[in-house]
mmCIF file of the C-alpha atoms, coordinates in Angstrom:
data_MODEL
# 
_entry.id   MODEL 
# 
loop_
_atom_site.group_PDB 
_atom_site.id 
_atom_site.type_symbol 
_atom_site.label_atom_id 
_atom_site.label_alt_id 
_atom_site.label_comp_id 
_atom_site.label_asym_id 
_atom_site.label_entity_id 
_atom_site.label_seq_id 
_atom_site.pdbx_PDB_ins_code 
_atom_site.Cartn_x 
_atom_site.Cartn_y 
_atom_site.Cartn_z 
_atom_site.occupancy 
_atom_site.B_iso_or_equiv 
_atom_site.pdbx_formal_charge 
_atom_site.auth_seq_id 
_atom_site.auth_comp_id 
_atom_site.auth_asym_id 
_atom_site.auth_atom_id 
_atom_site.pdbx_PDB_model_num 
ATOM 1   C CA . UNK A 1 1   ? -78.486 -42.129 110.099 1.00 0.00 ? 1   UNK A CA 1 
ATOM 2   C CA . UNK A 1 2   ? -79.737 -44.672 107.448 1.00 0.00 ? 2   UNK A CA 1 
ATOM 3   C CA . UNK A 1 3   ? -76.776 -43.535 105.055 1.00 0.00 ? 3   UNK A CA 1 
ATOM 4   C CA . UNK A 1 4   ? -73.996 -43.972 107.376 1.00 0.00 ? 4   UNK A CA 1 
ATOM 5   C CA . UNK A 1 5   ? -75.450 -47.728 108.132 1.00 0.00 ? 5   UNK A CA 1 
ATOM 6   C CA . UNK A 1 6   ? -75.451 -48.543 103.956 1.00 0.00 ? 6   UNK A CA 1 
ATOM 7   C CA . UNK A 1 7   ? -71.456 -46.383 104.209 1.00 0.00 ? 7   UNK A CA 1 
ATOM 8   C CA . UNK A 1 8   ? -70.557 -48.693 106.812 1.00 0.00 ? 8   UNK A CA 1 
ATOM 9   C CA . UNK A 1 9   ? -71.999 -51.519 105.614 1.00 0.00 ? 9   UNK A CA 1 
ATOM 10  C CA . UNK A 1 10  ? -70.311 -50.191 101.246 1.00 0.00 ? 10  UNK A CA 1 
ATOM 11  C CA . UNK A 1 11  ? -67.190 -50.206 103.402 1.00 0.00 ? 11  UNK A CA 1 
ATOM 12  C CA . UNK A 1 12  ? -66.589 -53.828 105.366 1.00 0.00 ? 12  UNK A CA 1 
ATOM 13  C CA . UNK A 1 13  ? -67.127 -55.201 101.804 1.00 0.00 ? 13  UNK A CA 1 
ATOM 14  C CA . UNK A 1 14  ? -64.681 -53.099 100.600 1.00 0.00 ? 14  UNK A CA 1 
ATOM 15  C CA . UNK A 1 15  ? -62.133 -54.290 103.112 1.00 0.00 ? 15  UNK A CA 1 
ATOM 16  C CA . UNK A 1 16  ? -63.351 -57.752 103.608 1.00 0.00 ? 16  UNK A CA 1 
ATOM 17  C CA . UNK A 1 17  ? -62.866 -57.849 99.990  1.00 0.00 ? 17  UNK A CA 1 
ATOM 18  C CA . UNK A 1 18  ? -59.508 -56.229 99.735  1.00 0.00 ? 18  UNK A CA 1 
ATOM 19  C CA . UNK A 1 19  ? -58.423 -58.480 101.999 1.00 0.00 ? 19  UNK A CA 1 
ATOM 20  C CA . UNK A 1 20  ? -59.140 -62.100 100.142 1.00 0.00 ? 20  UNK A CA 1 
ATOM 21  C CA . UNK A 1 21  ? -57.977 -60.270 97.333  1.00 0.00 ? 21  UNK A CA 1 
ATOM 22  C CA . UNK A 1 22  ? -54.366 -59.765 99.606  1.00 0.00 ? 22  UNK A CA 1 
ATOM 23  C CA . UNK A 1 23  ? -54.302 -63.171 100.487 1.00 0.00 ? 23  UNK A CA 1 
ATOM 24  C CA . UNK A 1 24  ? -55.194 -64.289 96.924  1.00 0.00 ? 24  UNK A CA 1 
ATOM 25  C CA . UNK A 1 25  ? -52.549 -62.612 95.378  1.00 0.00 ? 25  UNK A CA 1 
ATOM 26  C CA . UNK A 1 26  ? -50.203 -64.068 98.309  1.00 0.00 ? 26  UNK A CA 1 
ATOM 27  C CA . UNK A 1 27  ? -50.727 -66.846 97.477  1.00 0.00 ? 27  UNK A CA 1 
ATOM 28  C CA . UNK A 1 28  ? -50.624 -67.514 94.262  1.00 0.00 ? 28  UNK A CA 1 
ATOM 29  C CA . UNK A 1 29  ? -46.708 -66.154 94.569  1.00 0.00 ? 29  UNK A CA 1 
ATOM 30  C CA . UNK A 1 30  ? -46.106 -68.757 97.168  1.00 0.00 ? 30  UNK A CA 1 
ATOM 31  C CA . UNK A 1 31  ? -47.463 -71.160 95.002  1.00 0.00 ? 31  UNK A CA 1 
ATOM 32  C CA . UNK A 1 32  ? -44.849 -69.266 91.656  1.00 0.00 ? 32  UNK A CA 1 
ATOM 33  C CA . UNK A 1 33  ? -42.044 -69.394 94.302  1.00 0.00 ? 33  UNK A CA 1 
ATOM 34  C CA . UNK A 1 34  ? -42.391 -73.322 95.638  1.00 0.00 ? 34  UNK A CA 1 
ATOM 35  C CA . UNK A 1 35  ? -43.057 -73.836 91.666  1.00 0.00 ? 35  UNK A CA 1 
ATOM 36  C CA . UNK A 1 36  ? -40.140 -72.420 90.499  1.00 0.00 ? 36  UNK A CA 1 
ATOM 37  C CA . UNK A 1 37  ? -38.679 -74.480 93.333  1.00 0.00 ? 37  UNK A CA 1 
ATOM 38  C CA . UNK A 1 38  ? -39.788 -77.193 92.824  1.00 0.00 ? 38  UNK A CA 1 
ATOM 39  C CA . UNK A 1 39  ? -37.964 -76.781 89.085  1.00 0.00 ? 39  UNK A CA 1 
ATOM 40  C CA . UNK A 1 40  ? -34.549 -75.723 90.076  1.00 0.00 ? 40  UNK A CA 1 
ATOM 41  C CA . UNK A 1 41  ? -34.684 -79.113 91.796  1.00 0.00 ? 41  UNK A CA 1 
ATOM 42  C CA . UNK A 1 42  ? -35.797 -81.212 89.326  1.00 0.00 ? 42  UNK A CA 1 
ATOM 43  C CA . UNK A 1 43  ? -32.876 -79.813 86.862  1.00 0.00 ? 43  UNK A CA 1 
ATOM 44  C CA . UNK A 1 44  ? -30.347 -80.366 89.812  1.00 0.00 ? 44  UNK A CA 1 
ATOM 45  C CA . UNK A 1 45  ? -30.271 -83.834 89.835  1.00 0.00 ? 45  UNK A CA 1 
ATOM 46  C CA . UNK A 1 46  ? -27.680 -86.370 89.031  1.00 0.00 ? 46  UNK A CA 1 
ATOM 47  C CA . UNK A 1 47  ? -27.881 -88.106 85.687  1.00 0.00 ? 47  UNK A CA 1 
ATOM 48  C CA . UNK A 1 48  ? -29.101 -91.367 85.383  1.00 0.00 ? 48  UNK A CA 1 
ATOM 49  C CA . UNK A 1 49  ? -25.968 -92.353 83.546  1.00 0.00 ? 49  UNK A CA 1 
ATOM 50  C CA . UNK A 1 50  ? -23.656 -91.217 86.297  1.00 0.00 ? 50  UNK A CA 1 
ATOM 51  C CA . UNK A 1 51  ? -24.422 -93.776 88.458  1.00 0.00 ? 51  UNK A CA 1 
ATOM 52  C CA . UNK A 1 52  ? -22.778 -96.986 86.400  1.00 0.00 ? 52  UNK A CA 1 
ATOM 53  C CA . UNK A 1 53  ? -18.990 -94.401 86.035  1.00 0.00 ? 53  UNK A CA 1 
ATOM 54  C CA . UNK A 1 54  ? -18.552 -93.602 90.308  1.00 0.00 ? 54  UNK A CA 1 
ATOM 55  C CA . UNK A 1 55  ? -16.958 -96.184 91.600  1.00 0.00 ? 55  UNK A CA 1 
ATOM 56  C CA . UNK A 1 56  ? -14.422 -95.882 88.700  1.00 0.00 ? 56  UNK A CA 1 
ATOM 57  C CA . UNK A 1 57  ? -14.374 -92.377 87.887  1.00 0.00 ? 57  UNK A CA 1 
ATOM 58  C CA . UNK A 1 58  ? -13.282 -92.307 92.100  1.00 0.00 ? 58  UNK A CA 1 
ATOM 59  C CA . UNK A 1 59  ? -10.463 -95.325 91.346  1.00 0.00 ? 59  UNK A CA 1 
ATOM 60  C CA . UNK A 1 60  ? -8.929  -92.712 88.641  1.00 0.00 ? 60  UNK A CA 1 
ATOM 61  C CA . UNK A 1 61  ? -8.640  -89.657 90.266  1.00 0.00 ? 61  UNK A CA 1 
ATOM 62  C CA . UNK A 1 62  ? -7.556  -91.335 93.792  1.00 0.00 ? 62  UNK A CA 1 
ATOM 63  C CA . UNK A 1 63  ? -4.413  -93.160 91.199  1.00 0.00 ? 63  UNK A CA 1 
ATOM 64  C CA . UNK A 1 64  ? -3.673  -89.957 89.674  1.00 0.00 ? 64  UNK A CA 1 
ATOM 65  C CA . UNK A 1 65  ? -5.068  -87.006 92.167  1.00 0.00 ? 65  UNK A CA 1 
ATOM 66  C CA . UNK A 1 66  ? -3.598  -89.589 95.946  1.00 0.00 ? 66  UNK A CA 1 
ATOM 67  C CA . UNK A 1 67  ? -6.747  -90.221 98.326  1.00 0.00 ? 67  UNK A CA 1 
ATOM 68  C CA . UNK A 1 68  ? -8.197  -86.474 99.070  1.00 0.00 ? 68  UNK A CA 1 
ATOM 69  C CA . UNK A 1 69  ? -8.721  -86.363 95.359  1.00 0.00 ? 69  UNK A CA 1 
ATOM 70  C CA . UNK A 1 70  ? -12.013 -83.973 94.835  1.00 0.00 ? 70  UNK A CA 1 
ATOM 71  C CA . UNK A 1 71  ? -13.849 -86.789 93.091  1.00 0.00 ? 71  UNK A CA 1 
ATOM 72  C CA . UNK A 1 72  ? -17.213 -84.397 92.684  1.00 0.00 ? 72  UNK A CA 1 
ATOM 73  C CA . UNK A 1 73  ? -15.316 -81.517 90.969  1.00 0.00 ? 73  UNK A CA 1 
ATOM 74  C CA . UNK A 1 74  ? -14.432 -84.663 88.553  1.00 0.00 ? 74  UNK A CA 1 
ATOM 75  C CA . UNK A 1 75  ? -18.144 -86.234 88.340  1.00 0.00 ? 75  UNK A CA 1 
ATOM 76  C CA . UNK A 1 76  ? -19.439 -82.631 87.656  1.00 0.00 ? 76  UNK A CA 1 
ATOM 77  C CA . UNK A 1 77  ? -16.286 -81.693 84.445  1.00 0.00 ? 77  UNK A CA 1 
ATOM 78  C CA . UNK A 1 78  ? -18.466 -84.701 82.955  1.00 0.00 ? 78  UNK A CA 1 
ATOM 79  C CA . UNK A 1 79  ? -21.464 -83.919 83.836  1.00 0.00 ? 79  UNK A CA 1 
ATOM 80  C CA . UNK A 1 80  ? -20.722 -80.049 82.183  1.00 0.00 ? 80  UNK A CA 1 
ATOM 81  C CA . UNK A 1 81  ? -18.717 -81.793 79.068  1.00 0.00 ? 81  UNK A CA 1 
ATOM 82  C CA . UNK A 1 82  ? -21.539 -84.481 78.046  1.00 0.00 ? 82  UNK A CA 1 
ATOM 83  C CA . UNK A 1 83  ? -24.111 -85.121 80.681  1.00 0.00 ? 83  UNK A CA 1 
ATOM 84  C CA . UNK A 1 84  ? -21.807 -88.612 81.865  1.00 0.00 ? 84  UNK A CA 1 
ATOM 85  C CA . UNK A 1 85  ? -22.808 -89.288 77.892  1.00 0.00 ? 85  UNK A CA 1 
ATOM 86  C CA . UNK A 1 86  ? -20.096 -92.311 77.017  1.00 0.00 ? 86  UNK A CA 1 
ATOM 87  C CA . UNK A 1 87  ? -21.280 -91.810 72.867  1.00 0.00 ? 87  UNK A CA 1 
ATOM 88  C CA . UNK A 1 88  ? -21.541 -87.628 73.535  1.00 0.00 ? 88  UNK A CA 1 
ATOM 89  C CA . UNK A 1 89  ? -19.548 -86.162 69.767  1.00 0.00 ? 89  UNK A CA 1 
ATOM 90  C CA . UNK A 1 90  ? -19.781 -82.432 69.178  1.00 0.00 ? 90  UNK A CA 1 
ATOM 91  C CA . UNK A 1 91  ? -20.137 -80.740 66.435  1.00 0.00 ? 91  UNK A CA 1 
ATOM 92  C CA . UNK A 1 92  ? -16.216 -79.354 66.279  1.00 0.00 ? 92  UNK A CA 1 
ATOM 93  C CA . UNK A 1 93  ? -15.282 -82.681 67.124  1.00 0.00 ? 93  UNK A CA 1 
ATOM 94  C CA . UNK A 1 94  ? -14.653 -83.284 70.811  1.00 0.00 ? 94  UNK A CA 1 
ATOM 95  C CA . UNK A 1 95  ? -15.914 -87.292 71.628  1.00 0.00 ? 95  UNK A CA 1 
ATOM 96  C CA . UNK A 1 96  ? -16.363 -89.522 74.426  1.00 0.00 ? 96  UNK A CA 1 
ATOM 97  C CA . UNK A 1 97  ? -17.422 -88.470 78.591  1.00 0.00 ? 97  UNK A CA 1 
ATOM 98  C CA . UNK A 1 98  ? -14.231 -86.008 78.705  1.00 0.00 ? 98  UNK A CA 1 
ATOM 99  C CA . UNK A 1 99  ? -14.876 -84.530 75.128  1.00 0.00 ? 99  UNK A CA 1 
ATOM 100 C CA . UNK A 1 100 ? -11.463 -84.214 74.174  1.00 0.00 ? 100 UNK A CA 1 
ATOM 101 C CA . UNK A 1 101 ? -9.763  -83.239 70.929  1.00 0.00 ? 101 UNK A CA 1 
ATOM 102 C CA . UNK A 1 102 ? -8.471  -85.551 68.936  1.00 0.00 ? 102 UNK A CA 1 
ATOM 103 C CA . UNK A 1 103 ? -5.157  -83.467 68.878  1.00 0.00 ? 103 UNK A CA 1 
ATOM 104 C CA . UNK A 1 104 ? -5.750  -83.724 72.580  1.00 0.00 ? 104 UNK A CA 1 
ATOM 105 C CA . UNK A 1 105 ? -5.962  -86.810 72.911  1.00 0.00 ? 105 UNK A CA 1 
ATOM 106 C CA . UNK A 1 106 ? -3.081  -87.689 70.783  1.00 0.00 ? 106 UNK A CA 1 
ATOM 107 C CA . UNK A 1 107 ? -1.064  -85.360 72.989  1.00 0.00 ? 107 UNK A CA 1 
ATOM 108 C CA . UNK A 1 108 ? -1.921  -87.045 76.009  1.00 0.00 ? 108 UNK A CA 1 
ATOM 109 C CA . UNK A 1 109 ? -1.575  -90.871 74.837  1.00 0.00 ? 109 UNK A CA 1 
ATOM 110 C CA . UNK A 1 110 ? 1.463   -89.644 73.656  1.00 0.00 ? 110 UNK A CA 1 
ATOM 111 C CA . UNK A 1 111 ? 3.053   -88.113 77.128  1.00 0.00 ? 111 UNK A CA 1 
ATOM 112 C CA . UNK A 1 112 ? 1.569   -90.583 79.349  1.00 0.00 ? 112 UNK A CA 1 
ATOM 113 C CA . UNK A 1 113 ? 1.912   -94.385 78.715  1.00 0.00 ? 113 UNK A CA 1 
ATOM 114 C CA . UNK A 1 114 ? -1.409  -95.151 80.950  1.00 0.00 ? 114 UNK A CA 1 
ATOM 115 C CA . UNK A 1 115 ? -2.961  -93.580 78.048  1.00 0.00 ? 115 UNK A CA 1 
ATOM 116 C CA . UNK A 1 116 ? -1.353  -94.826 74.824  1.00 0.00 ? 116 UNK A CA 1 
ATOM 117 C CA . UNK A 1 117 ? -4.352  -96.790 74.233  1.00 0.00 ? 117 UNK A CA 1 
ATOM 118 C CA . UNK A 1 118 ? -6.140  -93.208 73.319  1.00 0.00 ? 118 UNK A CA 1 
ATOM 119 C CA . UNK A 1 119 ? -8.998  -94.412 73.022  1.00 0.00 ? 119 UNK A CA 1 
ATOM 120 C CA . UNK A 1 120 ? -12.114 -91.098 73.752  1.00 0.00 ? 120 UNK A CA 1 
ATOM 121 C CA . UNK A 1 121 ? -15.001 -92.965 74.080  1.00 0.00 ? 121 UNK A CA 1 
ATOM 122 C CA . UNK A 1 122 ? -13.411 -96.186 75.940  1.00 0.00 ? 122 UNK A CA 1 
ATOM 123 C CA . UNK A 1 123 ? -15.364 -94.753 79.489  1.00 0.00 ? 123 UNK A CA 1 
ATOM 124 C CA . UNK A 1 124 ? -12.060 -95.421 81.640  1.00 0.00 ? 124 UNK A CA 1 
ATOM 125 C CA . UNK A 1 125 ? -9.448  -93.966 79.363  1.00 0.00 ? 125 UNK A CA 1 
ATOM 126 C CA . UNK A 1 126 ? -11.996 -90.266 79.308  1.00 0.00 ? 126 UNK A CA 1 
ATOM 127 C CA . UNK A 1 127 ? -11.885 -90.454 83.012  1.00 0.00 ? 127 UNK A CA 1 
ATOM 128 C CA . UNK A 1 128 ? -8.262  -91.291 83.146  1.00 0.00 ? 128 UNK A CA 1 
ATOM 129 C CA . UNK A 1 129 ? -7.555  -89.004 80.640  1.00 0.00 ? 129 UNK A CA 1 
ATOM 130 C CA . UNK A 1 130 ? -9.560  -85.885 82.316  1.00 0.00 ? 130 UNK A CA 1 
ATOM 131 C CA . UNK A 1 131 ? -7.982  -86.480 85.901  1.00 0.00 ? 131 UNK A CA 1 
ATOM 132 C CA . UNK A 1 132 ? -5.011  -86.112 84.227  1.00 0.00 ? 132 UNK A CA 1 
ATOM 133 C CA . UNK A 1 133 ? -5.418  -84.182 82.474  1.00 0.00 ? 133 UNK A CA 1 
ATOM 134 C CA . UNK A 1 134 ? -7.314  -81.731 84.965  1.00 0.00 ? 134 UNK A CA 1 
ATOM 135 C CA . UNK A 1 135 ? -3.501  -82.624 87.454  1.00 0.00 ? 135 UNK A CA 1 
ATOM 136 C CA . UNK A 1 136 ? -1.269  -81.617 84.451  1.00 0.00 ? 136 UNK A CA 1 
ATOM 137 C CA . UNK A 1 137 ? -2.368  -78.362 84.185  1.00 0.00 ? 137 UNK A CA 1 
ATOM 138 C CA . UNK A 1 138 ? -3.101  -77.844 88.408  1.00 0.00 ? 138 UNK A CA 1 
ATOM 139 C CA . UNK A 1 139 ? 0.073   -78.221 88.359  1.00 0.00 ? 139 UNK A CA 1 
ATOM 140 C CA . UNK A 1 140 ? 1.631   -75.035 86.022  1.00 0.00 ? 140 UNK A CA 1 
ATOM 141 C CA . UNK A 1 141 ? -0.915  -73.249 87.954  1.00 0.00 ? 141 UNK A CA 1 
ATOM 142 C CA . UNK A 1 142 ? -0.755  -70.887 90.431  1.00 0.00 ? 142 UNK A CA 1 
ATOM 143 C CA . UNK A 1 143 ? -3.207  -69.411 92.552  1.00 0.00 ? 143 UNK A CA 1 
ATOM 144 C CA . UNK A 1 144 ? -4.824  -67.874 95.941  1.00 0.00 ? 144 UNK A CA 1 
ATOM 145 C CA . UNK A 1 145 ? -6.154  -71.644 97.338  1.00 0.00 ? 145 UNK A CA 1 
ATOM 146 C CA . UNK A 1 146 ? -6.657  -74.620 96.048  1.00 0.00 ? 146 UNK A CA 1 
ATOM 147 C CA . UNK A 1 147 ? -10.621 -73.044 94.786  1.00 0.00 ? 147 UNK A CA 1 
ATOM 148 C CA . UNK A 1 148 ? -8.975  -70.825 92.164  1.00 0.00 ? 148 UNK A CA 1 
ATOM 149 C CA . UNK A 1 149 ? -5.912  -73.668 91.236  1.00 0.00 ? 149 UNK A CA 1 
ATOM 150 C CA . UNK A 1 150 ? -7.719  -75.507 89.991  1.00 0.00 ? 150 UNK A CA 1 
ATOM 151 C CA . UNK A 1 151 ? -10.477 -73.169 88.229  1.00 0.00 ? 151 UNK A CA 1 
ATOM 152 C CA . UNK A 1 152 ? -7.376  -71.541 86.929  1.00 0.00 ? 152 UNK A CA 1 
ATOM 153 C CA . UNK A 1 153 ? -6.823  -75.687 85.568  1.00 0.00 ? 153 UNK A CA 1 
ATOM 154 C CA . UNK A 1 154 ? -10.402 -76.044 84.276  1.00 0.00 ? 154 UNK A CA 1 
ATOM 155 C CA . UNK A 1 155 ? -10.137 -72.441 81.941  1.00 0.00 ? 155 UNK A CA 1 
ATOM 156 C CA . UNK A 1 156 ? -7.255  -74.227 80.724  1.00 0.00 ? 156 UNK A CA 1 
ATOM 157 C CA . UNK A 1 157 ? -9.001  -77.478 79.919  1.00 0.00 ? 157 UNK A CA 1 
ATOM 158 C CA . UNK A 1 158 ? -11.726 -75.531 78.239  1.00 0.00 ? 158 UNK A CA 1 
ATOM 159 C CA . UNK A 1 159 ? -9.711  -72.843 76.668  1.00 0.00 ? 159 UNK A CA 1 
ATOM 160 C CA . UNK A 1 160 ? -6.286  -74.076 76.621  1.00 0.00 ? 160 UNK A CA 1 
ATOM 161 C CA . UNK A 1 161 ? -3.235  -73.682 79.155  1.00 0.00 ? 161 UNK A CA 1 
ATOM 162 C CA . UNK A 1 162 ? -1.574  -70.581 77.024  1.00 0.00 ? 162 UNK A CA 1 
ATOM 163 C CA . UNK A 1 163 ? -4.759  -68.012 77.229  1.00 0.00 ? 163 UNK A CA 1 
ATOM 164 C CA . UNK A 1 164 ? -4.787  -68.860 80.793  1.00 0.00 ? 164 UNK A CA 1 
ATOM 165 C CA . UNK A 1 165 ? -1.311  -67.161 82.062  1.00 0.00 ? 165 UNK A CA 1 
ATOM 166 C CA . UNK A 1 166 ? -2.571  -64.115 79.341  1.00 0.00 ? 166 UNK A CA 1 
ATOM 167 C CA . UNK A 1 167 ? -5.118  -63.447 81.115  1.00 0.00 ? 167 UNK A CA 1 
ATOM 168 C CA . UNK A 1 168 ? -3.564  -63.874 84.900  1.00 0.00 ? 168 UNK A CA 1 
ATOM 169 C CA . UNK A 1 169 ? -0.300  -60.847 82.668  1.00 0.00 ? 169 UNK A CA 1 
ATOM 170 C CA . UNK A 1 170 ? -3.465  -58.925 82.540  1.00 0.00 ? 170 UNK A CA 1 
ATOM 171 C CA . UNK A 1 171 ? -4.752  -58.285 85.098  1.00 0.00 ? 171 UNK A CA 1 
ATOM 172 C CA . UNK A 1 172 ? -4.770  -57.374 88.689  1.00 0.00 ? 172 UNK A CA 1 
ATOM 173 C CA . UNK A 1 173 ? -5.965  -60.222 90.442  1.00 0.00 ? 173 UNK A CA 1 
ATOM 174 C CA . UNK A 1 174 ? -3.738  -62.896 88.633  1.00 0.00 ? 174 UNK A CA 1 
ATOM 175 C CA . UNK A 1 175 ? -4.084  -65.142 91.893  1.00 0.00 ? 175 UNK A CA 1 
ATOM 176 C CA . UNK A 1 176 ? -8.277  -65.229 91.908  1.00 0.00 ? 176 UNK A CA 1 
ATOM 177 C CA . UNK A 1 177 ? -10.026 -66.298 89.074  1.00 0.00 ? 177 UNK A CA 1 
ATOM 178 C CA . UNK A 1 178 ? -13.457 -67.050 89.461  1.00 0.00 ? 178 UNK A CA 1 
ATOM 179 C CA . UNK A 1 179 ? -15.157 -63.457 88.468  1.00 0.00 ? 179 UNK A CA 1 
ATOM 180 C CA . UNK A 1 180 ? -11.723 -61.448 87.917  1.00 0.00 ? 180 UNK A CA 1 
ATOM 181 C CA . UNK A 1 181 ? -8.475  -62.770 85.992  1.00 0.00 ? 181 UNK A CA 1 
ATOM 182 C CA . UNK A 1 182 ? -10.905 -65.729 84.137  1.00 0.00 ? 182 UNK A CA 1 
ATOM 183 C CA . UNK A 1 183 ? -13.630 -62.911 82.858  1.00 0.00 ? 183 UNK A CA 1 
ATOM 184 C CA . UNK A 1 184 ? -10.908 -60.783 80.491  1.00 0.00 ? 184 UNK A CA 1 
ATOM 185 C CA . UNK A 1 185 ? -10.597 -60.979 76.996  1.00 0.00 ? 185 UNK A CA 1 
ATOM 186 C CA . UNK A 1 186 ? -7.385  -61.773 75.997  1.00 0.00 ? 186 UNK A CA 1 
ATOM 187 C CA . UNK A 1 187 ? -7.765  -61.928 73.006  1.00 0.00 ? 187 UNK A CA 1 
ATOM 188 C CA . UNK A 1 188 ? -9.915  -64.199 71.713  1.00 0.00 ? 188 UNK A CA 1 
ATOM 189 C CA . UNK A 1 189 ? -13.359 -64.339 70.489  1.00 0.00 ? 189 UNK A CA 1 
ATOM 190 C CA . UNK A 1 190 ? -15.626 -63.218 72.851  1.00 0.00 ? 190 UNK A CA 1 
ATOM 191 C CA . UNK A 1 191 ? -17.838 -66.140 72.436  1.00 0.00 ? 191 UNK A CA 1 
ATOM 192 C CA . UNK A 1 192 ? -15.191 -67.740 72.946  1.00 0.00 ? 192 UNK A CA 1 
ATOM 193 C CA . UNK A 1 193 ? -14.626 -65.995 76.341  1.00 0.00 ? 193 UNK A CA 1 
ATOM 194 C CA . UNK A 1 194 ? -17.973 -65.888 77.367  1.00 0.00 ? 194 UNK A CA 1 
ATOM 195 C CA . UNK A 1 195 ? -17.620 -70.356 76.818  1.00 0.00 ? 195 UNK A CA 1 
ATOM 196 C CA . UNK A 1 196 ? -14.334 -69.884 78.642  1.00 0.00 ? 196 UNK A CA 1 
ATOM 197 C CA . UNK A 1 197 ? -15.261 -67.521 80.912  1.00 0.00 ? 197 UNK A CA 1 
ATOM 198 C CA . UNK A 1 198 ? -18.817 -69.484 81.680  1.00 0.00 ? 198 UNK A CA 1 
ATOM 199 C CA . UNK A 1 199 ? -17.075 -73.411 82.000  1.00 0.00 ? 199 UNK A CA 1 
ATOM 200 C CA . UNK A 1 200 ? -15.201 -73.761 85.608  1.00 0.00 ? 200 UNK A CA 1 
ATOM 201 C CA . UNK A 1 201 ? -17.420 -71.407 87.365  1.00 0.00 ? 201 UNK A CA 1 
ATOM 202 C CA . UNK A 1 202 ? -20.763 -73.597 86.108  1.00 0.00 ? 202 UNK A CA 1 
ATOM 203 C CA . UNK A 1 203 ? -18.535 -76.763 87.391  1.00 0.00 ? 203 UNK A CA 1 
ATOM 204 C CA . UNK A 1 204 ? -17.297 -75.389 90.397  1.00 0.00 ? 204 UNK A CA 1 
ATOM 205 C CA . UNK A 1 205 ? -20.445 -73.712 91.463  1.00 0.00 ? 205 UNK A CA 1 
ATOM 206 C CA . UNK A 1 206 ? -23.240 -75.316 90.293  1.00 0.00 ? 206 UNK A CA 1 
ATOM 207 C CA . UNK A 1 207 ? -22.640 -79.087 89.702  1.00 0.00 ? 207 UNK A CA 1 
ATOM 208 C CA . UNK A 1 208 ? -19.556 -79.749 92.050  1.00 0.00 ? 208 UNK A CA 1 
ATOM 209 C CA . UNK A 1 209 ? -22.010 -78.508 95.238  1.00 0.00 ? 209 UNK A CA 1 
ATOM 210 C CA . UNK A 1 210 ? -24.695 -80.920 92.701  1.00 0.00 ? 210 UNK A CA 1 
ATOM 211 C CA . UNK A 1 211 ? -22.671 -83.481 93.284  1.00 0.00 ? 211 UNK A CA 1 
ATOM 212 C CA . UNK A 1 212 ? -21.628 -83.347 97.291  1.00 0.00 ? 212 UNK A CA 1 
ATOM 213 C CA . UNK A 1 213 ? -24.523 -83.077 98.273  1.00 0.00 ? 213 UNK A CA 1 
ATOM 214 C CA . UNK A 1 214 ? -25.025 -87.222 96.657  1.00 0.00 ? 214 UNK A CA 1 
ATOM 215 C CA . UNK A 1 215 ? -21.978 -88.352 98.112  1.00 0.00 ? 215 UNK A CA 1 
ATOM 216 C CA . UNK A 1 216 ? -19.967 -88.518 95.629  1.00 0.00 ? 216 UNK A CA 1 
ATOM 217 C CA . UNK A 1 217 ? -17.014 -86.872 97.732  1.00 0.00 ? 217 UNK A CA 1 
ATOM 218 C CA . UNK A 1 218 ? -15.187 -83.019 98.184  1.00 0.00 ? 218 UNK A CA 1 
ATOM 219 C CA . UNK A 1 219 ? -14.743 -80.849 95.725  1.00 0.00 ? 219 UNK A CA 1 
ATOM 220 C CA . UNK A 1 220 ? -12.605 -78.101 94.933  1.00 0.00 ? 220 UNK A CA 1 
ATOM 221 C CA . UNK A 1 221 ? -15.219 -75.512 96.127  1.00 0.00 ? 221 UNK A CA 1 
ATOM 222 C CA . UNK A 1 222 ? -17.281 -77.474 98.088  1.00 0.00 ? 222 UNK A CA 1 
ATOM 223 C CA . UNK A 1 223 ? -16.097 -79.411 101.627 1.00 0.00 ? 223 UNK A CA 1 
# 
């Protein structure tokens, strides 16, 4: 009898201990999840520098694309290119908010009279050049829908329109960029391929929704 009572008491103590341990583990798991969510939210924010360019970007985008311009797409693209730093210069020589290479800036300033100043470090020029070049590329690609079409245009912005066409020729799904055609390496360095495939995906699936939620307007893939 005494032994049974002792065993029951031990069993009850063990059960209480296990329950307390389970609750502790669950609490820790919840705290970890909350911390991850808060950390993600902290990183997924519109940079403070973006606010000063918001109205001008909308103006430039609508001048080139019309009133239904996907402003959030272009905001996401500038976010990806320079994080809204007007004086940004990459190690390879890309300049300004839109990170135009000197050769591309020279070409577009000759092709479009409104960009004749060729001034990549001027934020207004840079935003006008970005939306103009995107429209130039968008008009020269075909896709299944506007989202995929913009993805191809962005791929061309980052890596060149010629490589977009080569990927489409190699693809069994040439009307789709994201996760399909744009993942094909048409013969470039593996590092360049990874960057080029990631470029439209980051802008359209990661940055664009951020700017839509912040009230910057519609996107190409996010209404």
